[in-house]
Amino acid sequence: MNPRPIRPLPTRPAGYVELARYSSLGRFWAYLSSAERAGREVRPMRGDAPELCRRRVTGYAMPGAAFLLDTGRVSQSLDDGFETHPALLALLAGDPGPLRAELNAHFELKVDFVLAFTAARDLVVKPEFKYAPLVRGLSDLPLSLPLQTRRLARDEVHLLVQRACGLA
């Protein structure tokens, strides 16, 4: 493992979600060491000093996560530029089932995030979730389709972070 970070961020950066208020440096370290034991890549953010309490965690993929898809955003993109695909036609008719089945069969959710500890003793995370194909070219969904997660509640983000770190 990299040297343990000991200097908290002075403030919570924009775009970060609070995981725990009045946390501890030990808890931050526990997340990082658990993530490494679970086979995730833990590395400092580019440009950060090694002692700064902010790390990028990558390498966890969750199959069968189509239930987290923002179908509203997909529908809106179809209104702007129509694409033909049986699952997309079903979505336009109000049935997201075929699109979710296609995603579950051919895509996984990459759960990457930046974990940080602040001077106010907050454990915060910046989620970077995206759908990625299991095998390129296997799915015939259009590449321009915005496959993004819906806006997740804090508890949902926390659970995904815990699963990525091997704590849940």
XYZ file of C-alpha atoms in Angstrom:
168
model
C 0.000 0.000 0.000
C 1.049 3.582 -0.588
C 2.153 5.549 2.474
C -0.852 6.301 4.648
C -2.303 9.734 4.006
C -2.440 11.892 7.128
C -3.381 15.421 5.974
C -7.143 15.987 5.614
C -8.545 18.129 2.825
C -9.228 21.644 4.142
C -12.819 21.673 2.809
C -15.222 19.362 1.034
C -14.688 19.781 -2.730
C -17.647 20.382 -5.045
C -19.287 17.239 -6.413
C -18.492 15.071 -3.390
C -21.186 13.177 -1.455
C -20.964 12.824 2.310
C -20.648 9.210 3.461
C -20.135 9.836 7.153
C -20.061 12.907 9.362
C -17.632 13.081 12.270
C -15.609 10.168 10.962
C -11.985 9.308 11.666
C -8.719 8.963 9.841
C -8.689 5.289 10.893
C -11.987 4.692 9.092
C -10.610 6.352 5.951
C -7.557 4.076 6.138
C -9.806 1.043 6.696
C -11.692 1.771 3.462
C -8.436 2.126 1.517
C -6.801 -1.014 2.918
C -10.005 -3.033 2.419
C -10.192 -1.844 -1.173
C -6.614 -2.978 -1.807
C -7.272 -6.363 -0.174
C -10.338 -6.711 -2.438
C -8.100 -6.235 -5.484
C -8.976 -2.634 -6.298
C -6.401 -0.129 -7.476
C -5.910 2.657 -4.937
C -3.771 5.591 -6.002
C -3.345 9.269 -5.134
C -5.006 11.860 -7.331
C -2.699 13.346 -9.925
C -1.141 16.495 -8.516
C -1.937 15.680 -4.865
C 0.802 15.338 -2.266
C 1.120 11.718 -1.021
C 0.080 12.710 2.519
C -3.212 14.295 1.380
C -6.306 12.265 2.360
C -7.763 11.739 -1.110
C -7.453 8.570 -3.185
C -8.940 7.255 -6.430
C -10.281 3.704 -6.173
C -10.857 1.769 -9.416
C -11.363 -1.796 -10.540
C -14.798 -2.822 -9.293
C -17.467 -3.768 -11.817
C -21.018 -4.708 -10.951
C -22.920 -6.952 -13.376
C -26.704 -6.822 -13.587
C -26.957 -3.162 -12.615
C -29.487 -2.077 -15.229
C -31.948 -1.166 -12.477
C -29.721 1.876 -11.796
C -30.050 3.191 -15.378
C -31.460 6.687 -15.891
C -34.151 5.718 -18.403
C -35.418 9.313 -18.503
C -32.130 10.530 -19.940
C -32.119 7.702 -22.501
C -35.706 8.558 -23.538
C -34.818 12.229 -23.853
C -31.849 11.432 -26.105
C -34.123 9.303 -28.283
C -36.480 12.261 -28.690
C -33.544 14.400 -29.857
C -32.089 11.854 -32.286
C -34.075 8.720 -32.986
C -32.218 5.388 -32.979
C -33.808 2.109 -34.041
C -33.330 -0.883 -31.805
C -36.077 -3.167 -30.439
C -35.205 -2.328 -26.816
C -35.240 1.399 -27.561
C -38.575 1.174 -29.363
C -39.996 -0.608 -26.317
C -38.604 2.146 -24.073
C -40.326 4.786 -26.195
C -43.547 2.799 -25.782
C -43.079 2.966 -21.997
C -41.495 -0.436 -21.321
C -37.887 -0.231 -20.012
C -37.697 -4.041 -19.541
C -36.039 -4.967 -22.869
C -33.409 -2.217 -22.497
C -32.624 -3.337 -18.948
C -32.374 -6.959 -20.133
C -29.952 -5.884 -22.893
C -27.839 -3.970 -20.363
C -27.790 -6.845 -17.895
C -26.711 -9.251 -20.648
C -23.995 -7.144 -22.290
C -22.900 -4.402 -19.881
C -21.540 -3.963 -16.377
C -21.424 -0.910 -14.134
C -17.890 0.329 -13.500
C -17.845 1.632 -9.932
C -14.902 4.036 -9.680
C -14.747 6.809 -7.110
C -12.546 9.258 -5.251
C -12.590 8.833 -1.476
C -11.498 11.718 0.759
C -11.341 12.762 4.394
C -11.808 16.433 5.309
C -10.622 18.649 8.156
C -14.255 18.812 9.331
C -13.959 15.024 9.876
C -16.279 14.164 6.992
C -15.714 11.042 4.914
C -16.728 12.053 1.380
C -16.796 10.403 -2.036
C -17.019 11.548 -5.634
C -18.684 8.724 -7.587
C -17.708 8.052 -11.198
C -20.128 5.326 -12.261
C -20.499 4.338 -15.915
C -21.794 1.436 -17.948
C -19.191 -0.406 -20.001
C -19.678 -3.281 -22.426
C -18.544 -6.716 -21.285
C -17.301 -7.410 -24.815
C -17.049 -4.602 -27.359
C -19.363 -5.044 -30.327
C -21.477 -7.781 -28.736
C -24.394 -5.434 -28.077
C -25.955 -3.594 -30.989
C -27.089 -0.626 -28.882
C -25.992 2.668 -30.476
C -22.692 4.015 -29.145
C -24.196 7.504 -28.807
C -26.748 6.305 -26.253
C -26.236 8.004 -22.851
C -26.011 5.022 -20.513
C -25.738 6.741 -17.136
C -26.951 5.890 -13.686
C -29.909 7.702 -12.260
C -29.233 10.146 -9.467
C -28.431 7.885 -6.535
C -29.296 8.547 -2.914
C -26.444 8.932 -0.436
C -27.165 5.506 1.085
C -27.069 3.865 -2.365
C -23.705 5.485 -3.134
C -22.435 4.409 0.280
C -23.488 0.796 -0.333
C -21.764 0.732 -3.760
C -18.576 2.152 -2.216
C -18.706 -0.440 0.573
C -19.195 -3.255 -1.976
C -16.286 -1.942 -4.063
C -14.089 -1.909 -0.961
C -15.175 -5.407 0.074
C -16.930 -4.171 3.216
C -20.509 -5.152 2.306
